[in-house]
Coordinates of C-alpha atoms and ligand atoms in Angstrom, one line a residue:
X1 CA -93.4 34.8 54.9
X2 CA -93.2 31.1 53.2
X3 CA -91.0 31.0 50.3
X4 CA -91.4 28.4 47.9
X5 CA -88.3 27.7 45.6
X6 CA -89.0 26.0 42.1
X7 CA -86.0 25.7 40.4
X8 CA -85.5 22.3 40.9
X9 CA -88.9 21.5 39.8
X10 CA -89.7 23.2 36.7
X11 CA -86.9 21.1 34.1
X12 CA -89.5 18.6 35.2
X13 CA -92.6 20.5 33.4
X14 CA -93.2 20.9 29.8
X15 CA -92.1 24.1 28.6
X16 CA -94.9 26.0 29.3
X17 CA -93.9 25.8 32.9
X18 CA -97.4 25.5 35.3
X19 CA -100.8 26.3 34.5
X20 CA -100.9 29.0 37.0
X21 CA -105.1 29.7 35.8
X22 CA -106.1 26.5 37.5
X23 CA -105.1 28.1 40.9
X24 CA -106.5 31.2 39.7
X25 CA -109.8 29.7 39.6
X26 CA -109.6 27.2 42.3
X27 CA -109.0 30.0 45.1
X28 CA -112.1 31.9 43.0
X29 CA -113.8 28.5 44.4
X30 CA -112.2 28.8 47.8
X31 CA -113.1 32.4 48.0
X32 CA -116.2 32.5 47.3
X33 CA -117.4 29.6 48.6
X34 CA -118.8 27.9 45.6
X35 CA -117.2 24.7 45.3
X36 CA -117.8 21.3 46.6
X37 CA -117.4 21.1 50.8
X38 CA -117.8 24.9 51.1
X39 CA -119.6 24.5 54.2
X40 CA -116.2 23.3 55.8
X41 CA -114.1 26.7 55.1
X42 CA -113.7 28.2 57.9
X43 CA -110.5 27.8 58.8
X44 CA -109.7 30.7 56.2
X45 CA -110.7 33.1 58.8
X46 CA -110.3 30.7 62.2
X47 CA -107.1 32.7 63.4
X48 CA -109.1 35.9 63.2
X49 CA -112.1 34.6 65.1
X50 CA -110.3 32.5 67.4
X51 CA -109.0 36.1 68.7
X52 CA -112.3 37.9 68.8
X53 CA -113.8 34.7 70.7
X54 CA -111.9 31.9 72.6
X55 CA -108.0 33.0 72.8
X56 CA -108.5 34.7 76.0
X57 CA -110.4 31.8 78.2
X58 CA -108.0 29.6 76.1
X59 CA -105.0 31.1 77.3
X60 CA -106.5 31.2 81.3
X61 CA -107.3 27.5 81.4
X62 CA -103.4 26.7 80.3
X63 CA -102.2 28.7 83.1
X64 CA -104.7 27.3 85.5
X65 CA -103.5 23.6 84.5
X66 CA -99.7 24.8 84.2
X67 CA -100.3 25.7 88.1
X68 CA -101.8 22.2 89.3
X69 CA -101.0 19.5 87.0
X70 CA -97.6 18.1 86.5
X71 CA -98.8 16.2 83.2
X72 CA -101.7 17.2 80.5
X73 CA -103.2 13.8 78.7
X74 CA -104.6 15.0 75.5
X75 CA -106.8 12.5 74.2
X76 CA -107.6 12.8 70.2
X77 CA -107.3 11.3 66.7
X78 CA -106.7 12.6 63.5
X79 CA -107.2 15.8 62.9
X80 CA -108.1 16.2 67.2
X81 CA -104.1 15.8 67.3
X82 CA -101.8 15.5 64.9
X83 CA -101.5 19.4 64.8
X84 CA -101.0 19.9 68.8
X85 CA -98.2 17.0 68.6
X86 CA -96.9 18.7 65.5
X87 CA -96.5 22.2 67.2
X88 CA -95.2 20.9 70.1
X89 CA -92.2 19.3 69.0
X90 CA -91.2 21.0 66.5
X91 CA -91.4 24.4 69.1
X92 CA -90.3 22.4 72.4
X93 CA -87.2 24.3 73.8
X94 CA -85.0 24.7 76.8
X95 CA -87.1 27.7 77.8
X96 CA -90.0 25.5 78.2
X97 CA -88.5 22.8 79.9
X98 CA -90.8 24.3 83.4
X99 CA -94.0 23.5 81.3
X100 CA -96.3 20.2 82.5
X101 CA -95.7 17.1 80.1
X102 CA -97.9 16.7 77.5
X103 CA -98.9 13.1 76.8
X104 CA -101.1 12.1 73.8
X105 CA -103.4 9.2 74.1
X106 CA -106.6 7.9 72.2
X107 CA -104.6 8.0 68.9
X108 CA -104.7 3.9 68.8
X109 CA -106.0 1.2 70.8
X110 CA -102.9 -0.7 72.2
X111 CA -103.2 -1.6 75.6
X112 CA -99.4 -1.3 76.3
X113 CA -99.4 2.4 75.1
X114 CA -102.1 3.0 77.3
X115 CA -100.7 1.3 80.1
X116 CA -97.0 3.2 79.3
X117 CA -99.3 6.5 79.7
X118 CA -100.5 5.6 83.1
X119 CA -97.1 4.5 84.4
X120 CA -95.0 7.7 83.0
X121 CA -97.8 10.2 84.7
X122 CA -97.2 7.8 87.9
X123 CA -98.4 9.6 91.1
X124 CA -98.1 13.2 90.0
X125 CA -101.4 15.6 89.2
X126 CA -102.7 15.8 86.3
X127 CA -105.7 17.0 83.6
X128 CA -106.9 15.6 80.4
X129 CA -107.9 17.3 77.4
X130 CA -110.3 15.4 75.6
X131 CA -110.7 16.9 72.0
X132 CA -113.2 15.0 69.6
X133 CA -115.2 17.0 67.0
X134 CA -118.1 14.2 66.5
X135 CA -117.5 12.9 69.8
X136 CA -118.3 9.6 69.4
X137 CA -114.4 8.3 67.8
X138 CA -113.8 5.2 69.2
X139 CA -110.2 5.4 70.2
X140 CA -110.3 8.7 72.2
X141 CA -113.8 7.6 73.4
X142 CA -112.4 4.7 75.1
X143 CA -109.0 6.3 76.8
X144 CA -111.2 9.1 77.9
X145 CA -113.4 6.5 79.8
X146 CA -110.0 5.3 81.7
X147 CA -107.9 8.7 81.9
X148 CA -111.9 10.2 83.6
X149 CA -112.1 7.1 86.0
X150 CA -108.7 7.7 86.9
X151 CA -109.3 11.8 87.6
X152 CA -112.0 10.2 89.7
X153 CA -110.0 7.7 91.9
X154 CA -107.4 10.6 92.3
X155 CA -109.2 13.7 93.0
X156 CA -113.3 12.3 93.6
X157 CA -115.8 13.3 91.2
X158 CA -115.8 16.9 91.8
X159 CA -112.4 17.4 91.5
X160 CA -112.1 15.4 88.5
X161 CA -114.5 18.0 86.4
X162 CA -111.8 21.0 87.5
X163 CA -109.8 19.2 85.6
X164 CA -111.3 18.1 82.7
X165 CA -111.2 19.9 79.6
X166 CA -113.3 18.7 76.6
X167 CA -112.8 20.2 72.8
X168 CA -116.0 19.2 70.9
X169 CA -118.6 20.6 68.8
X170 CA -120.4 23.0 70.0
X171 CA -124.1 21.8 70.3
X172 CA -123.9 18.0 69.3
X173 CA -122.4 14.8 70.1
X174 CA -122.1 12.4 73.3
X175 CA -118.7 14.0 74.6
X176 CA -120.5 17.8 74.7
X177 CA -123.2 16.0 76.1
X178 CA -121.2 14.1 79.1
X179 CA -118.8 17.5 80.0
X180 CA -122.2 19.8 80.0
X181 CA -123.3 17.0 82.1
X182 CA -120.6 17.1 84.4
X183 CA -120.1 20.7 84.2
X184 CA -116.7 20.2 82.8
X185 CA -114.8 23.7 81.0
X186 CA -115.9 23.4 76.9
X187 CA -114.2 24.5 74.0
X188 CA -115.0 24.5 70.4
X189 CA -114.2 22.7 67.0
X190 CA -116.3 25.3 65.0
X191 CA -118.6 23.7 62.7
X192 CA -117.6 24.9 59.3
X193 CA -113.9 23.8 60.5
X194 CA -113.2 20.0 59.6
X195 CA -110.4 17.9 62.2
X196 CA -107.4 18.1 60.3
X197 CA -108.0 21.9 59.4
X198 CA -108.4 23.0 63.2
X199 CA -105.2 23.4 64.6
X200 CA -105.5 26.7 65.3
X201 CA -108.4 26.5 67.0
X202 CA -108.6 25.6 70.8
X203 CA -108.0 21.5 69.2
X204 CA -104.2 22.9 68.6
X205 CA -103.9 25.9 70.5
X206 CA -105.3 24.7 74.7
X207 CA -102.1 21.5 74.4
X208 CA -99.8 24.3 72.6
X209 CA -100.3 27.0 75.1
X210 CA -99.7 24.4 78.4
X211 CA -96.3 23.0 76.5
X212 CA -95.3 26.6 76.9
X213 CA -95.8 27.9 73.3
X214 CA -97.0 31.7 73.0
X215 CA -100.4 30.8 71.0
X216 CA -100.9 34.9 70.4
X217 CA -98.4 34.8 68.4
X218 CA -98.7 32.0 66.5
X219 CA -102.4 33.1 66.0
X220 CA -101.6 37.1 65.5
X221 CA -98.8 35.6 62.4
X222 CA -101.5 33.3 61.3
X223 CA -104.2 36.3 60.8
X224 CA -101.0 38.2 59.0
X225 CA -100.1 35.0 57.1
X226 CA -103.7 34.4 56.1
X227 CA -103.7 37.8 54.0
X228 CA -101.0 37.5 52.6
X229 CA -102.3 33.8 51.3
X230 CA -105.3 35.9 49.8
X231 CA -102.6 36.8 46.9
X232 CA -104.2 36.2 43.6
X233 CA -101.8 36.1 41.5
X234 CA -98.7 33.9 40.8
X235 CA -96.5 35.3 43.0
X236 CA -98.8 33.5 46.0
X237 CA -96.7 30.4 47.2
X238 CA -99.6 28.6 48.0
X239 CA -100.5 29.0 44.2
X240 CA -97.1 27.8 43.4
X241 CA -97.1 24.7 45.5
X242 CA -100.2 23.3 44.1
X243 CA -99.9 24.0 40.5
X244 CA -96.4 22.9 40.4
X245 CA -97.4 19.6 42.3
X246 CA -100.2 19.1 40.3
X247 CA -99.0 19.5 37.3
X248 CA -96.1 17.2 38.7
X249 CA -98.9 14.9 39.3
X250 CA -100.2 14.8 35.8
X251 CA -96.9 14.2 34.6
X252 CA -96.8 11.0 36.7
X253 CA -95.2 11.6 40.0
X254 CA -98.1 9.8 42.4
X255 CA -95.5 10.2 45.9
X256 CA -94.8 13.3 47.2
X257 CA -92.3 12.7 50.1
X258 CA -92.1 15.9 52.3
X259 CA -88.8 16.2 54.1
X260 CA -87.2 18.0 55.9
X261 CA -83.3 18.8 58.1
X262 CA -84.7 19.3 61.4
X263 CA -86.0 15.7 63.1
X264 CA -88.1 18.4 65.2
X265 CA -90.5 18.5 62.1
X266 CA -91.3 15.2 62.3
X267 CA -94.5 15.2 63.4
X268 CA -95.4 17.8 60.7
X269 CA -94.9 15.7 58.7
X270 CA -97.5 13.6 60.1
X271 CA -99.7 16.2 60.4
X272 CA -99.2 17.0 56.7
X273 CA -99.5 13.5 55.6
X274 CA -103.2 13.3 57.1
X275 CA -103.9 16.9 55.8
X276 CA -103.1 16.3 52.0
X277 CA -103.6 12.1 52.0
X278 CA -107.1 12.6 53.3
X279 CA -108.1 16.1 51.5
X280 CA -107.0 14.6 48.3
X281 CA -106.7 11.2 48.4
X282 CA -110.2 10.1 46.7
X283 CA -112.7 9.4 43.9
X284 CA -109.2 7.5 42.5
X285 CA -106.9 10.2 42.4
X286 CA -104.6 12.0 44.9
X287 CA -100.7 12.0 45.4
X288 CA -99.5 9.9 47.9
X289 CA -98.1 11.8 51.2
X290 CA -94.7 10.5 52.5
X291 CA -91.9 12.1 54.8
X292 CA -88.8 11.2 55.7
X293 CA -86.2 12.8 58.3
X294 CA -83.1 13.8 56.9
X295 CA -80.4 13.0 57.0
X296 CA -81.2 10.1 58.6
X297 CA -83.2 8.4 56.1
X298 CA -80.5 9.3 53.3
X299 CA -79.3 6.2 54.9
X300 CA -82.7 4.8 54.7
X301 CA -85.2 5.7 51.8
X302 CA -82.3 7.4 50.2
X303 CA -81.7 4.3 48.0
X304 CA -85.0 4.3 46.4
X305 CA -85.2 8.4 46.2
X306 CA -82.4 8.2 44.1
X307 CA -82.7 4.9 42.0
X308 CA -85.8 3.5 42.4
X309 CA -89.1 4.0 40.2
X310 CA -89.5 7.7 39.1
X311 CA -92.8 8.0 40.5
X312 CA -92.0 11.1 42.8
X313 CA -91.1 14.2 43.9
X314 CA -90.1 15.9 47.0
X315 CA -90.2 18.9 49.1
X316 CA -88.1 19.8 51.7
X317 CA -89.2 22.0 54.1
X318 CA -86.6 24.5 55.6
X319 CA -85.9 27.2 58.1
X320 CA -83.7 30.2 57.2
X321 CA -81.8 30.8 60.4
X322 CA -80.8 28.0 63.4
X323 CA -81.9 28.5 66.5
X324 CA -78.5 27.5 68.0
X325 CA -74.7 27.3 66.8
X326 CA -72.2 24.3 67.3
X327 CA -69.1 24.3 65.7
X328 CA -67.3 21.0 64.7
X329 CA -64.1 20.9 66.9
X330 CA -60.5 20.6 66.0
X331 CA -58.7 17.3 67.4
X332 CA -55.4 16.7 68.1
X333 CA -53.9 14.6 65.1
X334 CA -57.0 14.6 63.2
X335 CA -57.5 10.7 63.9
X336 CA -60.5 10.7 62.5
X337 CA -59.7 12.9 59.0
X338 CA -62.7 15.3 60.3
X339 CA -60.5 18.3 60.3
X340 CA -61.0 19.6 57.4
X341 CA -64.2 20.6 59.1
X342 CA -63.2 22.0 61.9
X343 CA -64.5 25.4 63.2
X344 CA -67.4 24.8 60.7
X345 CA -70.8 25.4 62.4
X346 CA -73.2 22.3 61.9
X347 CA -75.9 24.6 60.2
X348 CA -73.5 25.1 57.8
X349 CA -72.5 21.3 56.5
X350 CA -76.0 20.8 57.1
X351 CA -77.3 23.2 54.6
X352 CA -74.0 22.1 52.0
X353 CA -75.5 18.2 52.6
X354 CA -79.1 19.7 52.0
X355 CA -77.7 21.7 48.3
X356 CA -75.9 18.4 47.6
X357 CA -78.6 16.0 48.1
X358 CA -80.8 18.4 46.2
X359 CA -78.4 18.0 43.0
X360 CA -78.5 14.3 43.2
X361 CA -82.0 13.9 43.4
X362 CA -82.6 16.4 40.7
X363 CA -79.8 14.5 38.2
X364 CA -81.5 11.3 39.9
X365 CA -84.8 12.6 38.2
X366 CA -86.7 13.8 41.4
X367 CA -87.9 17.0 41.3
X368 CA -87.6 18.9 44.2
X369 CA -90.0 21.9 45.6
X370 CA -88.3 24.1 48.8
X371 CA -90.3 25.6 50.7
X372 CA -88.8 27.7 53.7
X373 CA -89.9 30.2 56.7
X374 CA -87.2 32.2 58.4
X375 CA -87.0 30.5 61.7
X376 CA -88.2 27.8 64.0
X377 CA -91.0 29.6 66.1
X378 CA -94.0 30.5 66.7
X379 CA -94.6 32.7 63.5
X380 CA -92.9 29.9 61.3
X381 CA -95.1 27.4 62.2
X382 CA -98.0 29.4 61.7
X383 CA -97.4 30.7 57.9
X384 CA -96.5 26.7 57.4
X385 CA -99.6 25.7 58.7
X386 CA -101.5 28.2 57.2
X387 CA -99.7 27.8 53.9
X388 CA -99.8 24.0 53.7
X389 CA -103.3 24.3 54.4
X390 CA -104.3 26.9 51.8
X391 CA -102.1 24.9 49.0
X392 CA -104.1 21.8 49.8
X393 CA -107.4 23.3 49.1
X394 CA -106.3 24.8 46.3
X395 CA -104.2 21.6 45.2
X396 CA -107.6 19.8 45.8
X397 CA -109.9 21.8 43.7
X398 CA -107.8 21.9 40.8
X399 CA -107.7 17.8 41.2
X400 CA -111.5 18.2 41.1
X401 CA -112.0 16.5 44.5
X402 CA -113.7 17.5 47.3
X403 CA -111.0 19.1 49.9
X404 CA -113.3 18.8 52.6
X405 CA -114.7 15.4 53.2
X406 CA -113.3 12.0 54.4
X407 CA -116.4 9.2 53.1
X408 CA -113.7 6.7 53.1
X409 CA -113.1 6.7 56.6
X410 CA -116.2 5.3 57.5
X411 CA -115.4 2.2 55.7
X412 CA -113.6 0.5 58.6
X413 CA -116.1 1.7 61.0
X414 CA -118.7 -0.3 59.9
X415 CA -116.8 -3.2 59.8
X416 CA -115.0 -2.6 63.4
X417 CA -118.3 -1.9 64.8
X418 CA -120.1 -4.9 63.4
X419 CA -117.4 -7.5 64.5
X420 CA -117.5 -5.6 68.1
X421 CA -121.2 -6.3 68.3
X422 CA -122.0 -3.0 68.7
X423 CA -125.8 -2.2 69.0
X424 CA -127.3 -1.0 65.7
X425 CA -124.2 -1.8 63.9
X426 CA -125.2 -5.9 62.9
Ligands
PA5_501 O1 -109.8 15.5 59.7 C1 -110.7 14.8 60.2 O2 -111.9 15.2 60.2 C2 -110.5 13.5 61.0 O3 -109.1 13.2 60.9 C3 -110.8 13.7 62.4 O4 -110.1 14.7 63.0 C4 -110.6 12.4 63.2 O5 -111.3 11.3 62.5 C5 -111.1 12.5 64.6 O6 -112.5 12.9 64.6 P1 -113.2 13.5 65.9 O7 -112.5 14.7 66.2 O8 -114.6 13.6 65.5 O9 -113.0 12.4 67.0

């Protein structure tokens, strides 16, 4: 269902065009499990088991909070939310506009955000979804201690568990430990699936299916998309992305800036930043991950796309149809000389500005990957997220890194945990 477009990216390869073996052999890696981090692949076959196992009492405990809570708080970091966010707003509609609001909190540690949290849920009922793999992440950690006490104050102890929801690991860690203690409703981060590969797993799919977003779908389109992935040959777009990019890499494009028409992808783009900075970034090599909103940083970043340094390249993500139509409309006297393009739907300037800015960048000497899905839904964002995330395996073993792993994460951590005085940590 993804297409991926590369004629604006091959005149920026040597004539042999990309080395289409090295993906050859790094899904052989993928596949059969032979490469470095292959205990942490089992998100190739998540969508599949997340409908023989968890979909259903996934599905219940949405409706049960879309009965008695006005807000959800989903408390994660990382991987634990970057993927519900994504979803969310890039599949928020009109038609959901009934659905509870979903707040995210434990992604940082300002006290004003956490305060702004409190004040918008105000008075009205709410639950929390607390969703940490390891459990012990600082940031979520610490807003679930508030966001609980709170439940608490509101609803006593026992009503506070009804409405607590934590997605964790299934036998480890000091959150599975504290909900089995309280006898709170558990869901799973399966163990061979790392944080920022989990988004279709109860992590994405519990916050999706309370915002209103029909999660069978999305998971029936990802087990579709997921075979079709399995391609071996050429003709797989996941294969296509990654060579090209990492050929484009060897060539000396270090930024990749992912963009895209629609400021509802936004947050994918955040999502896709953590997915491919922290898959690849590592052992001293890995493209940087960027993403602008366009148009609106043409009048930004568009500057340096076009004229500064040519250290990158770009893809732009699409979608074939829009959802709605608006058409410009004709004024009296043309005051402001936009007649010309009246009676012209949006959509359609929009895609001529999208062709156009393609042409500069490409003359500019940006090369430029497209990568589209037919519309804005449910089954669109699940061949992009399964597609993004089946390219950035592949992307990472043919950069000879581990896909899988994050060491340099822990980096900070020590230090944070020293300076906090934090028992053990001196
Ligand atoms: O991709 C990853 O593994 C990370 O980004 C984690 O998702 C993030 O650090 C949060 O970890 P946890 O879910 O253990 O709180």
């Amino acid at each position: 269902m993804v297409k991926v477009d590369l004629s604006g990216a091959l005149g920026f390869l040597n004539s042999a065009g990309p080395d289409y073996s090295l993906a050859a052999e790094a899904h052989r890696t993928l596949a059969d499990g032979s490469g470095p981090g292959s205990e942490f692949t089992g998100w190739l076959t998540l969508p599949q088991l997340i409908k023989d196992t968890e979909l259903k009492s996934i599905v219940a405990a949405a409706e049960r909070i879309r009965k008695n809570s006005e807000a959800l708080v989903v408390i994660g970091i990382g991987g634990s939310y970057l993927g519900a966010r994504a979803a969310i707003e890039l599949l928020a509609s009109p038609e959901r506009a009934g659905s509870p609001d979903v707040y995210f909190s434990g992604c940082g540690l300002s006290p004003d955000a956490l305060n702004e949290t409190i004040a918008a849920i105000g008075d009205r009922d709410f639950s929390v979804n607390v969703i940490s793999k390891s459990g012990t992440t600082l940031e979520p950690a610490l807003s679930f201690r508030v966001f609980k006490g709170l439940l608490e104050q509101k609803y006593g102890a026992a009503g506070a568990r009804k409405r607590i929801y934590a997605t964790t690991d299934a036998h480890r860690g000091a959150l599975k430990s504290l909900a089995d203690a309280e006898g709170c409703e558990c869901f799973v981060v399966p163990d061979d699936v790392g944080g920022r590969y989990s988004v279709l797993s109860a992590v994405g799919l519990l916050p999706m299916a309370v915002a209103g977003i029909d999660v069978r779908r999305v998971i029936d389109a990802a087990i579709k998309e997921m075979q079709e992935l399995d391609l071996r040959s050429p003709e797989n777009p996941a294969w296509q992305y990654a060579a090209v990019r990492q050929a484009l890499y060897r060539g000396g494009r270090g930024i990749e800036i992912l963009g895209c028409y629609e400021p509802r992808f936004r947050f994918m783009g955040e999502w896709w930043k953590q997915l491919y900075g922290e898959s690849e970034g590592k052992n001293g090599v890995g493209v940087f991950p960027a993403s602008v909103e366009l148009t609106a940083d043409l009048h930004s970043m568009g500057q340096y796309i076009q004229d500064g340094p040519r250290t990158m390249m770009e893809t732009i993500v699409s979608f074939d149809e829009d959802l709605t139509k608006f058409e410009v409309p004709f004024a009296m006297g043309d005051p402001d000389g936009l007649n010309y393009l009246a009676g012209r739907g949006f959509g359609e300037v929009c895609r001529i500005a999208r062709d156009a800015v393609k042409a500069a960048h490409i003359s500019g000497g940006v090369p430029n990957i497209g990568v589209s899905v037919p519309r804005r839904d449910e089954e669109g964002f699940a061949a992009l997220v399964c597609f993004f995330e089946m390219a950035c395996a592949i992307s990472g073993y043919i950069s000879g890194v581990n896909p899988f792993d994050q060491p340099g994460v822990e980096a900070y951590k020590k230090n944070m945990f020293k300076m906090l005085g934090k028992p053990g940590a001196e």
